[in-house]
């Protein structure tokens, strides 16, 4: 088994160098054009005066790839027990601006390629690599369910998360299959059984979701760094606030329907402002169970209800708040204030949907 643990020691003389940057060209299957896109970018960077070398690329007799790689310096690989291995020490000594690394998930029989990339990044060398989404470790089971194949070569999700840039190389499944039929894609081991339009479409959807998730995180990090509280409606997010004192199944269902209608993400939030009794805990368990059946994540916050709802909504780019009508009497609202009125004041940029609930609502 290859050693998949990156070296904890930086190469001598490079400890003071800033960690390199990593860009990944991501695809959903071999043949979509990741390697070609990586080489195309390399030529553009060379044209801008950057120093680019090829650390590892699998030509495999692919004439278009060989032609595209022409003019880019190649660092000769090493032979490790019959496997071609990237010459990390030679690359570090060469100190290029960027190194091209094909098939990030592969190994040389001893070390995983992503681990070697970690060493290069630690040494201050920037990387441009290629990767198929099915090799992400967290997607192993999902990919096996779809393709019927257990992927052996995987990379830790942190490698994907820590990359400064991910660019998806996209092609419709029908166009990919046509490309293969024309002989434009070399499949050295023959066409895998899972290369069907339906399975490729499913893998493509997974890839789109992974890229969208990264974009969402990038937007959130920027908003937090810039201290922007007003939500940016790049994607709708519905926050369903359940009550500790009354049944909320109707509220959860209503919020879920609203989210489905606008293709939005949803989250069920419960704010615990004091220790809960058994009756309250049962109601919350029932509400959370329904949310889980509907595929809605649940969050429990602790503190003052209004403050916690406002904080969570602002920090998580919520665009619609769904809340049940207050059960307080008019006198109670005068004495303690109306939660809904306070939310309206503090969340002026967020739509608030107040759902009518019968006083004795127990639709559990």
mmCIF file of C-alpha atoms in Angstrom:
data_model
loop_
_atom_site.group_PDB
_atom_site.id
_atom_site.type_symbol
_atom_site.label_atom_id
_atom_site.label_comp_id
_atom_site.label_asym_id
_atom_site.label_seq_id
_atom_site.Cartn_x
_atom_site.Cartn_y
_atom_site.Cartn_z
ATOM 1 C CA UNK A 1 0.000 0.000 0.000
ATOM 2 C CA UNK A 2 1.336 3.494 -0.838
ATOM 3 C CA UNK A 3 2.292 5.749 2.052
ATOM 4 C CA UNK A 4 -0.451 8.382 2.006
ATOM 5 C CA UNK A 5 0.918 10.528 4.813
ATOM 6 C CA UNK A 6 2.569 13.758 3.653
ATOM 7 C CA UNK A 7 6.064 14.418 4.954
ATOM 8 C CA UNK A 8 5.965 16.590 8.056
ATOM 9 C CA UNK A 9 9.401 18.026 7.302
ATOM 10 C CA UNK A 10 9.964 20.790 4.793
ATOM 11 C CA UNK A 11 12.924 20.310 2.449
ATOM 12 C CA UNK A 12 16.083 21.956 3.720
ATOM 13 C CA UNK A 13 16.583 25.560 2.733
ATOM 14 C CA UNK A 14 12.891 26.085 1.896
ATOM 15 C CA UNK A 15 11.418 26.486 5.381
ATOM 16 C CA UNK A 16 11.153 30.249 4.974
ATOM 17 C CA UNK A 17 9.414 30.082 1.611
ATOM 18 C CA UNK A 18 5.714 30.926 1.481
ATOM 19 C CA UNK A 19 3.503 27.902 0.822
ATOM 20 C CA UNK A 20 2.663 27.477 -2.827
ATOM 21 C CA UNK A 21 -0.781 27.906 -4.395
ATOM 22 C CA UNK A 22 -2.814 25.034 -5.779
ATOM 23 C CA UNK A 23 -5.255 25.081 -8.690
ATOM 24 C CA UNK A 24 -7.253 21.961 -9.597
ATOM 25 C CA UNK A 25 -8.923 21.240 -12.942
ATOM 26 C CA UNK A 26 -11.854 19.052 -11.857
ATOM 27 C CA UNK A 27 -13.881 16.730 -14.074
ATOM 28 C CA UNK A 28 -16.559 14.069 -13.627
ATOM 29 C CA UNK A 29 -14.902 11.360 -15.773
ATOM 30 C CA UNK A 30 -11.818 10.671 -17.899
ATOM 31 C CA UNK A 31 -12.129 12.202 -21.360
ATOM 32 C CA UNK A 32 -13.800 15.526 -20.519
ATOM 33 C CA UNK A 33 -10.560 17.420 -21.259
ATOM 34 C CA UNK A 34 -8.905 18.158 -17.899
ATOM 35 C CA UNK A 35 -5.314 17.524 -19.022
ATOM 36 C CA UNK A 36 -5.775 19.534 -22.220
ATOM 37 C CA UNK A 37 -7.269 22.434 -20.210
ATOM 38 C CA UNK A 38 -4.326 22.324 -17.777
ATOM 39 C CA UNK A 39 -1.802 22.452 -20.646
ATOM 40 C CA UNK A 40 -3.749 25.228 -22.364
ATOM 41 C CA UNK A 41 -3.538 27.330 -19.202
ATOM 42 C CA UNK A 42 0.179 26.566 -18.939
ATOM 43 C CA UNK A 43 0.776 28.016 -22.408
ATOM 44 C CA UNK A 44 -1.167 31.158 -21.492
ATOM 45 C CA UNK A 45 0.961 31.571 -18.368
ATOM 46 C CA UNK A 46 4.164 30.984 -20.336
ATOM 47 C CA UNK A 47 3.041 33.720 -22.669
ATOM 48 C CA UNK A 48 2.800 36.051 -19.670
ATOM 49 C CA UNK A 49 6.385 35.258 -18.694
ATOM 50 C CA UNK A 50 5.723 32.752 -15.908
ATOM 51 C CA UNK A 51 8.056 29.800 -15.385
ATOM 52 C CA UNK A 52 6.075 26.569 -15.919
ATOM 53 C CA UNK A 53 7.321 22.979 -15.902
ATOM 54 C CA UNK A 54 5.655 19.585 -16.171
ATOM 55 C CA UNK A 55 6.195 17.512 -13.045
ATOM 56 C CA UNK A 56 4.088 14.558 -14.137
ATOM 57 C CA UNK A 57 1.820 13.933 -17.089
ATOM 58 C CA UNK A 58 0.555 10.715 -18.614
ATOM 59 C CA UNK A 59 0.865 10.962 -22.389
ATOM 60 C CA UNK A 60 -0.253 7.334 -23.045
ATOM 61 C CA UNK A 61 0.144 7.872 -26.757
ATOM 62 C CA UNK A 62 -2.408 10.674 -26.824
ATOM 63 C CA UNK A 63 -1.276 12.733 -29.812
ATOM 64 C CA UNK A 64 -3.330 15.864 -28.939
ATOM 65 C CA UNK A 65 -1.824 15.864 -25.430
ATOM 66 C CA UNK A 66 1.693 15.346 -26.777
ATOM 67 C CA UNK A 67 1.214 18.232 -29.212
ATOM 68 C CA UNK A 68 -0.230 20.468 -26.475
ATOM 69 C CA UNK A 69 2.668 19.665 -24.118
ATOM 70 C CA UNK A 70 5.250 20.654 -26.736
ATOM 71 C CA UNK A 71 7.234 23.691 -25.693
ATOM 72 C CA UNK A 72 6.791 23.119 -21.944
ATOM 73 C CA UNK A 73 9.838 21.930 -20.003
ATOM 74 C CA UNK A 74 9.411 18.422 -18.561
ATOM 75 C CA UNK A 75 11.203 17.406 -15.366
ATOM 76 C CA UNK A 76 12.290 13.781 -15.989
ATOM 77 C CA UNK A 77 10.497 11.265 -13.757
ATOM 78 C CA UNK A 78 12.123 8.629 -11.566
ATOM 79 C CA UNK A 79 11.716 4.865 -11.821
ATOM 80 C CA UNK A 80 10.438 3.510 -8.502
ATOM 81 C CA UNK A 81 9.974 -0.261 -8.612
ATOM 82 C CA UNK A 82 8.768 -0.063 -12.182
ATOM 83 C CA UNK A 83 6.503 2.942 -11.568
ATOM 84 C CA UNK A 84 7.130 6.409 -13.000
ATOM 85 C CA UNK A 85 7.423 8.786 -10.047
ATOM 86 C CA UNK A 86 7.563 12.569 -9.885
ATOM 87 C CA UNK A 87 11.074 13.844 -9.092
ATOM 88 C CA UNK A 88 10.166 16.095 -6.180
ATOM 89 C CA UNK A 89 13.725 16.997 -5.204
ATOM 90 C CA UNK A 90 14.610 18.016 -8.762
ATOM 91 C CA UNK A 91 11.494 20.198 -8.951
ATOM 92 C CA UNK A 92 12.316 21.901 -5.641
ATOM 93 C CA UNK A 93 15.879 22.532 -6.822
ATOM 94 C CA UNK A 94 14.557 23.932 -10.125
ATOM 95 C CA UNK A 95 12.154 26.326 -8.255
ATOM 96 C CA UNK A 96 9.636 27.026 -11.056
ATOM 97 C CA UNK A 97 6.618 29.290 -10.618
ATOM 98 C CA UNK A 98 4.194 26.446 -11.349
ATOM 99 C CA UNK A 99 4.361 22.682 -11.781
ATOM 100 C CA UNK A 100 1.806 20.703 -13.791
ATOM 101 C CA UNK A 101 0.721 17.464 -12.101
ATOM 102 C CA UNK A 102 -1.676 15.150 -13.937
ATOM 103 C CA UNK A 103 -4.017 12.722 -12.115
ATOM 104 C CA UNK A 104 -3.621 13.985 -8.564
ATOM 105 C CA UNK A 105 -5.116 10.798 -7.099
ATOM 106 C CA UNK A 106 -2.544 8.349 -8.530
ATOM 107 C CA UNK A 107 0.488 6.899 -6.761
ATOM 108 C CA UNK A 108 3.964 5.722 -7.757
ATOM 109 C CA UNK A 109 3.646 2.477 -5.818
ATOM 110 C CA UNK A 110 5.086 4.004 -2.657
ATOM 111 C CA UNK A 111 3.655 7.481 -2.139
ATOM 112 C CA UNK A 112 0.371 9.026 -3.193
ATOM 113 C CA UNK A 113 0.806 11.812 -5.722
ATOM 114 C CA UNK A 114 -1.242 14.220 -3.620
ATOM 115 C CA UNK A 115 1.272 13.681 -0.782
ATOM 116 C CA UNK A 116 4.118 14.649 -3.105
ATOM 117 C CA UNK A 117 2.129 17.724 -4.108
ATOM 118 C CA UNK A 118 1.846 18.603 -0.411
ATOM 119 C CA UNK A 119 5.645 18.479 -0.167
ATOM 120 C CA UNK A 120 5.999 20.784 -3.154
ATOM 121 C CA UNK A 121 3.436 23.239 -1.794
ATOM 122 C CA UNK A 122 5.238 23.289 1.567
ATOM 123 C CA UNK A 123 8.453 24.055 -0.321
ATOM 124 C CA UNK A 124 6.815 27.110 -1.894
ATOM 125 C CA UNK A 125 6.162 25.573 -5.321
ATOM 126 C CA UNK A 126 2.723 26.270 -6.816
ATOM 127 C CA UNK A 127 0.791 23.454 -8.471
ATOM 128 C CA UNK A 128 -1.737 23.083 -11.283
ATOM 129 C CA UNK A 129 -3.279 19.610 -11.208
ATOM 130 C CA UNK A 130 -6.113 17.487 -12.592
ATOM 131 C CA UNK A 131 -8.630 15.348 -10.692
ATOM 132 C CA UNK A 132 -11.852 13.398 -11.268
ATOM 133 C CA UNK A 133 -14.524 13.983 -8.618
ATOM 134 C CA UNK A 134 -14.968 10.240 -7.965
ATOM 135 C CA UNK A 135 -11.558 10.183 -6.258
ATOM 136 C CA UNK A 136 -12.633 12.420 -3.357
ATOM 137 C CA UNK A 137 -12.516 10.286 -0.226
ATOM 138 C CA UNK A 138 -15.877 11.450 1.171
ATOM 139 C CA UNK A 139 -17.653 10.467 -2.070
ATOM 140 C CA UNK A 140 -16.382 6.867 -2.080
ATOM 141 C CA UNK A 141 -19.686 5.284 -1.025
ATOM 142 C CA UNK A 142 -21.824 7.537 -3.223
ATOM 143 C CA UNK A 143 -19.684 6.779 -6.278
ATOM 144 C CA UNK A 144 -19.774 3.042 -5.555
ATOM 145 C CA UNK A 145 -23.575 3.148 -5.301
ATOM 146 C CA UNK A 146 -23.777 4.894 -8.686
ATOM 147 C CA UNK A 147 -21.106 3.050 -10.666
ATOM 148 C CA UNK A 148 -20.921 -0.282 -8.848
ATOM 149 C CA UNK A 149 -17.143 0.211 -8.657
ATOM 150 C CA UNK A 150 -15.122 0.763 -5.476
ATOM 151 C CA UNK A 151 -12.558 3.480 -6.221
ATOM 152 C CA UNK A 152 -9.203 2.511 -4.699
ATOM 153 C CA UNK A 153 -7.242 5.692 -5.391
ATOM 154 C CA UNK A 154 -8.660 8.552 -3.326
ATOM 155 C CA UNK A 155 -7.439 11.859 -1.956
ATOM 156 C CA UNK A 156 -8.395 13.482 1.372
ATOM 157 C CA UNK A 157 -11.105 16.104 1.008
ATOM 158 C CA UNK A 158 -8.853 18.645 2.743
ATOM 159 C CA UNK A 159 -6.591 18.683 -0.361
ATOM 160 C CA UNK A 160 -9.610 19.757 -2.399
ATOM 161 C CA UNK A 161 -10.804 22.246 0.243
ATOM 162 C CA UNK A 162 -7.371 23.840 0.673
ATOM 163 C CA UNK A 163 -6.864 24.456 -3.055
ATOM 164 C CA UNK A 164 -6.960 28.180 -3.808
ATOM 165 C CA UNK A 165 -8.838 27.598 -7.073
ATOM 166 C CA UNK A 166 -10.943 24.830 -8.577
ATOM 167 C CA UNK A 167 -12.046 25.027 -12.212
ATOM 168 C CA UNK A 168 -14.559 22.522 -13.526
ATOM 169 C CA UNK A 169 -13.892 21.142 -17.001
ATOM 170 C CA UNK A 170 -17.373 20.373 -18.257
ATOM 171 C CA UNK A 171 -18.825 18.461 -21.173
ATOM 172 C CA UNK A 172 -22.270 16.914 -21.522
ATOM 173 C CA UNK A 173 -22.316 13.107 -21.141
ATOM 174 C CA UNK A 174 -23.671 12.743 -24.677
ATOM 175 C CA UNK A 175 -20.832 14.883 -26.053
ATOM 176 C CA UNK A 176 -18.297 12.798 -24.072
ATOM 177 C CA UNK A 177 -19.667 9.535 -25.458
ATOM 178 C CA UNK A 178 -19.627 10.987 -28.982
ATOM 179 C CA UNK A 179 -16.017 12.041 -28.439
ATOM 180 C CA UNK A 180 -15.141 8.469 -27.435
ATOM 181 C CA UNK A 181 -17.018 6.997 -30.427
ATOM 182 C CA UNK A 182 -14.999 9.231 -32.760
ATOM 183 C CA UNK A 183 -11.758 7.950 -31.247
ATOM 184 C CA UNK A 184 -10.846 11.354 -29.823
ATOM 185 C CA UNK A 185 -10.433 9.845 -26.324
ATOM 186 C CA UNK A 186 -7.938 7.059 -25.725
ATOM 187 C CA UNK A 187 -9.302 4.500 -23.226
ATOM 188 C CA UNK A 188 -6.295 2.218 -22.689
ATOM 189 C CA UNK A 189 -8.216 -0.420 -20.731
ATOM 190 C CA UNK A 190 -11.383 -0.242 -22.807
ATOM 191 C CA UNK A 191 -14.597 1.577 -22.006
ATOM 192 C CA UNK A 192 -15.730 0.948 -18.397
ATOM 193 C CA UNK A 193 -19.201 -0.565 -17.977
ATOM 194 C CA UNK A 194 -20.311 2.481 -16.021
ATOM 195 C CA UNK A 195 -19.716 4.781 -19.009
ATOM 196 C CA UNK A 196 -23.420 5.224 -19.697
ATOM 197 C CA UNK A 197 -25.209 8.507 -20.179
ATOM 198 C CA UNK A 198 -27.238 8.059 -16.975
ATOM 199 C CA UNK A 199 -24.268 7.274 -14.720
ATOM 200 C CA UNK A 200 -22.134 10.004 -16.280
ATOM 201 C CA UNK A 201 -24.988 12.478 -15.705
ATOM 202 C CA UNK A 202 -25.105 11.492 -12.034
ATOM 203 C CA UNK A 203 -21.333 11.972 -11.662
ATOM 204 C CA UNK A 204 -21.590 15.295 -13.458
ATOM 205 C CA UNK A 205 -24.282 16.431 -11.013
ATOM 206 C CA UNK A 206 -22.052 15.471 -8.065
ATOM 207 C CA UNK A 207 -19.218 17.501 -9.587
ATOM 208 C CA UNK A 208 -21.442 20.541 -10.090
ATOM 209 C CA UNK A 209 -22.550 20.298 -6.455
ATOM 210 C CA UNK A 210 -18.961 20.092 -5.194
ATOM 211 C CA UNK A 211 -17.967 23.165 -7.191
ATOM 212 C CA UNK A 212 -21.105 25.039 -6.082
ATOM 213 C CA UNK A 213 -20.317 24.182 -2.468
ATOM 214 C CA UNK A 214 -16.834 25.670 -2.819
ATOM 215 C CA UNK A 215 -18.282 28.837 -4.336
ATOM 216 C CA UNK A 216 -20.760 29.161 -1.445
ATOM 217 C CA UNK A 217 -17.905 28.834 1.071
ATOM 218 C CA UNK A 218 -15.817 31.409 -0.796
ATOM 219 C CA UNK A 219 -18.705 33.884 -0.773
ATOM 220 C CA UNK A 220 -19.311 33.343 2.954
ATOM 221 C CA UNK A 221 -15.639 33.810 3.793
ATOM 222 C CA UNK A 222 -15.551 37.040 1.801
ATOM 223 C CA UNK A 223 -18.712 38.370 3.482
ATOM 224 C CA UNK A 224 -17.346 37.568 6.935
ATOM 225 C CA UNK A 225 -13.939 39.044 6.138
ATOM 226 C CA UNK A 226 -15.542 42.215 4.792
ATOM 227 C CA UNK A 227 -18.028 42.265 7.729
ATOM 228 C CA UNK A 228 -20.995 42.359 5.372
ATOM 229 C CA UNK A 229 -24.163 41.531 7.314
ATOM 230 C CA UNK A 230 -26.705 42.055 4.544
ATOM 231 C CA UNK A 231 -27.287 38.699 2.813
ATOM 232 C CA UNK A 232 -26.334 38.318 -0.819
ATOM 233 C CA UNK A 233 -29.094 36.420 -2.591
ATOM 234 C CA UNK A 234 -26.736 34.375 -4.755
ATOM 235 C CA UNK A 235 -28.712 31.358 -3.558
ATOM 236 C CA UNK A 236 -31.845 31.338 -1.436
ATOM 237 C CA UNK A 237 -31.578 29.830 2.036
ATOM 238 C CA UNK A 238 -34.610 29.183 4.216
ATOM 239 C CA UNK A 239 -34.276 29.196 8.021
ATOM 240 C CA UNK A 240 -37.142 27.460 9.827
ATOM 241 C CA UNK A 241 -37.346 28.523 13.479
ATOM 242 C CA UNK A 242 -39.177 25.988 15.616
ATOM 243 C CA UNK A 243 -40.674 26.791 18.993
ATOM 244 C CA UNK A 244 -39.834 25.127 22.314
ATOM 245 C CA UNK A 245 -43.395 25.537 23.572
ATOM 246 C CA UNK A 246 -45.668 24.261 20.807
ATOM 247 C CA UNK A 247 -45.835 21.730 18.005
ATOM 248 C CA UNK A 248 -43.902 22.779 14.889
ATOM 249 C CA UNK A 249 -44.398 19.979 12.377
ATOM 250 C CA UNK A 250 -46.655 22.197 10.298
ATOM 251 C CA UNK A 251 -43.965 24.892 10.398
ATOM 252 C CA UNK A 252 -41.277 22.460 9.221
ATOM 253 C CA UNK A 253 -43.443 21.251 6.356
ATOM 254 C CA UNK A 254 -44.343 24.801 5.324
ATOM 255 C CA UNK A 255 -40.695 25.869 5.353
ATOM 256 C CA UNK A 256 -39.673 22.800 3.372
ATOM 257 C CA UNK A 257 -42.311 23.525 0.717
ATOM 258 C CA UNK A 258 -41.104 27.127 0.453
ATOM 259 C CA UNK A 259 -37.534 25.934 -0.015
ATOM 260 C CA UNK A 260 -38.565 23.399 -2.665
ATOM 261 C CA UNK A 261 -40.532 26.032 -4.544
ATOM 262 C CA UNK A 262 -37.488 28.276 -5.050
ATOM 263 C CA UNK A 263 -34.882 25.456 -5.162
ATOM 264 C CA UNK A 264 -33.324 26.746 -1.931
ATOM 265 C CA UNK A 265 -31.345 25.173 0.874
ATOM 266 C CA UNK A 266 -33.161 24.904 4.208
ATOM 267 C CA UNK A 267 -32.195 24.519 7.853
ATOM 268 C CA UNK A 268 -34.302 23.913 10.960
ATOM 269 C CA UNK A 269 -33.129 25.942 13.974
ATOM 270 C CA UNK A 270 -34.120 25.579 17.632
ATOM 271 C CA UNK A 271 -32.949 28.129 20.212
ATOM 272 C CA UNK A 272 -32.720 26.776 23.749
ATOM 273 C CA UNK A 273 -32.869 29.738 26.142
ATOM 274 C CA UNK A 274 -33.327 27.639 29.294
ATOM 275 C CA UNK A 275 -33.100 23.971 30.356
ATOM 276 C CA UNK A 276 -35.799 21.968 28.551
ATOM 277 C CA UNK A 277 -38.308 19.715 30.243
ATOM 278 C CA UNK A 278 -39.211 16.255 28.963
ATOM 279 C CA UNK A 279 -42.287 17.500 27.061
ATOM 280 C CA UNK A 280 -40.243 20.150 25.254
ATOM 281 C CA UNK A 281 -37.472 17.666 24.437
ATOM 282 C CA UNK A 282 -40.048 15.275 22.952
ATOM 283 C CA UNK A 283 -41.520 18.021 20.741
ATOM 284 C CA UNK A 284 -38.067 19.036 19.529
ATOM 285 C CA UNK A 285 -37.122 15.402 18.853
ATOM 286 C CA UNK A 286 -40.282 14.961 16.779
ATOM 287 C CA UNK A 287 -39.606 18.178 14.854
ATOM 288 C CA UNK A 288 -35.987 17.173 14.190
ATOM 289 C CA UNK A 289 -37.055 13.671 13.125
ATOM 290 C CA UNK A 290 -39.403 15.136 10.515
ATOM 291 C CA UNK A 291 -36.669 17.500 9.329
ATOM 292 C CA UNK A 292 -34.269 14.587 8.892
ATOM 293 C CA UNK A 293 -36.875 12.639 6.908
ATOM 294 C CA UNK A 294 -37.208 15.642 4.604
ATOM 295 C CA UNK A 295 -33.424 15.941 4.288
ATOM 296 C CA UNK A 296 -33.198 19.230 6.201
ATOM 297 C CA UNK A 297 -30.175 19.757 8.503
ATOM 298 C CA UNK A 298 -30.961 20.775 12.099
ATOM 299 C CA UNK A 299 -29.151 23.189 14.414
ATOM 300 C CA UNK A 300 -29.568 23.836 18.148
ATOM 301 C CA UNK A 301 -28.446 27.241 19.422
ATOM 302 C CA UNK A 302 -28.214 28.386 23.038
ATOM 303 C CA UNK A 303 -28.949 31.901 24.236
ATOM 304 C CA UNK A 304 -31.640 34.534 23.851
ATOM 305 C CA UNK A 305 -33.998 33.538 21.032
ATOM 306 C CA UNK A 306 -34.038 36.853 19.156
ATOM 307 C CA UNK A 307 -30.289 37.429 19.443
ATOM 308 C CA UNK A 308 -29.386 33.916 18.302
ATOM 309 C CA UNK A 309 -31.833 33.921 15.385
ATOM 310 C CA UNK A 310 -30.507 37.284 14.167
ATOM 311 C CA UNK A 311 -26.877 36.190 14.529
ATOM 312 C CA UNK A 312 -27.354 32.878 12.741
ATOM 313 C CA UNK A 313 -29.387 34.443 9.921
ATOM 314 C CA UNK A 314 -26.741 37.093 9.239
ATOM 315 C CA UNK A 315 -23.760 34.748 9.471
ATOM 316 C CA UNK A 316 -25.304 32.112 7.202
ATOM 317 C CA UNK A 317 -26.694 34.299 4.416
ATOM 318 C CA UNK A 318 -30.332 33.408 5.150
ATOM 319 C CA UNK A 319 -32.775 34.963 2.668
ATOM 320 C CA UNK A 320 -36.097 33.752 4.120
ATOM 321 C CA UNK A 321 -37.021 33.254 7.777
ATOM 322 C CA UNK A 322 -40.010 31.008 8.528
ATOM 323 C CA UNK A 323 -41.458 31.378 12.027
ATOM 324 C CA UNK A 324 -44.699 30.493 13.784
ATOM 325 C CA UNK A 325 -47.125 33.141 14.960
ATOM 326 C CA UNK A 326 -46.450 34.182 18.533
ATOM 327 C CA UNK A 327 -48.583 32.479 21.199
ATOM 328 C CA UNK A 328 -48.151 35.395 23.620
ATOM 329 C CA UNK A 329 -51.137 37.440 24.677
ATOM 330 C CA UNK A 330 -51.241 41.123 23.853
ATOM 331 C CA UNK A 331 -50.337 41.914 27.477
ATOM 332 C CA UNK A 332 -47.394 39.507 27.290
ATOM 333 C CA UNK A 333 -46.107 41.186 24.142
ATOM 334 C CA UNK A 334 -46.317 44.606 25.796
ATOM 335 C CA UNK A 335 -44.404 43.379 28.854
ATOM 336 C CA UNK A 336 -41.777 41.179 27.136
ATOM 337 C CA UNK A 337 -41.933 42.475 23.596
ATOM 338 C CA UNK A 338 -42.821 40.711 20.346
ATOM 339 C CA UNK A 339 -40.137 38.401 18.978
ATOM 340 C CA UNK A 340 -41.489 38.837 15.446
ATOM 341 C CA UNK A 341 -41.474 42.644 15.662
ATOM 342 C CA UNK A 342 -37.896 42.592 16.936
ATOM 343 C CA UNK A 343 -36.819 40.257 14.120
ATOM 344 C CA UNK A 344 -38.439 42.550 11.547
ATOM 345 C CA UNK A 345 -36.455 45.490 12.970
ATOM 346 C CA UNK A 346 -33.115 43.701 12.982
ATOM 347 C CA UNK A 347 -33.454 41.667 9.778
ATOM 348 C CA UNK A 348 -34.659 44.307 7.351
ATOM 349 C CA UNK A 349 -32.886 42.660 4.401
ATOM 350 C CA UNK A 350 -34.405 39.214 5.053
ATOM 351 C CA UNK A 351 -37.946 38.161 4.134
ATOM 352 C CA UNK A 352 -39.943 36.811 7.079
ATOM 353 C CA UNK A 353 -42.848 34.384 6.644
ATOM 354 C CA UNK A 354 -45.114 34.107 9.691
ATOM 355 C CA UNK A 355 -47.030 30.827 9.645
ATOM 356 C CA UNK A 356 -50.423 30.725 11.385
ATOM 357 C CA UNK A 357 -50.636 27.982 14.001
ATOM 358 C CA UNK A 358 -53.715 27.114 16.014
ATOM 359 C CA UNK A 359 -53.344 27.793 19.730
ATOM 360 C CA UNK A 360 -53.656 24.118 20.512
ATOM 361 C CA UNK A 361 -51.768 22.932 17.443
ATOM 362 C CA UNK A 362 -50.573 19.385 18.101
ATOM 363 C CA UNK A 363 -50.309 17.965 14.603
ATOM 364 C CA UNK A 364 -47.698 15.513 15.780
#
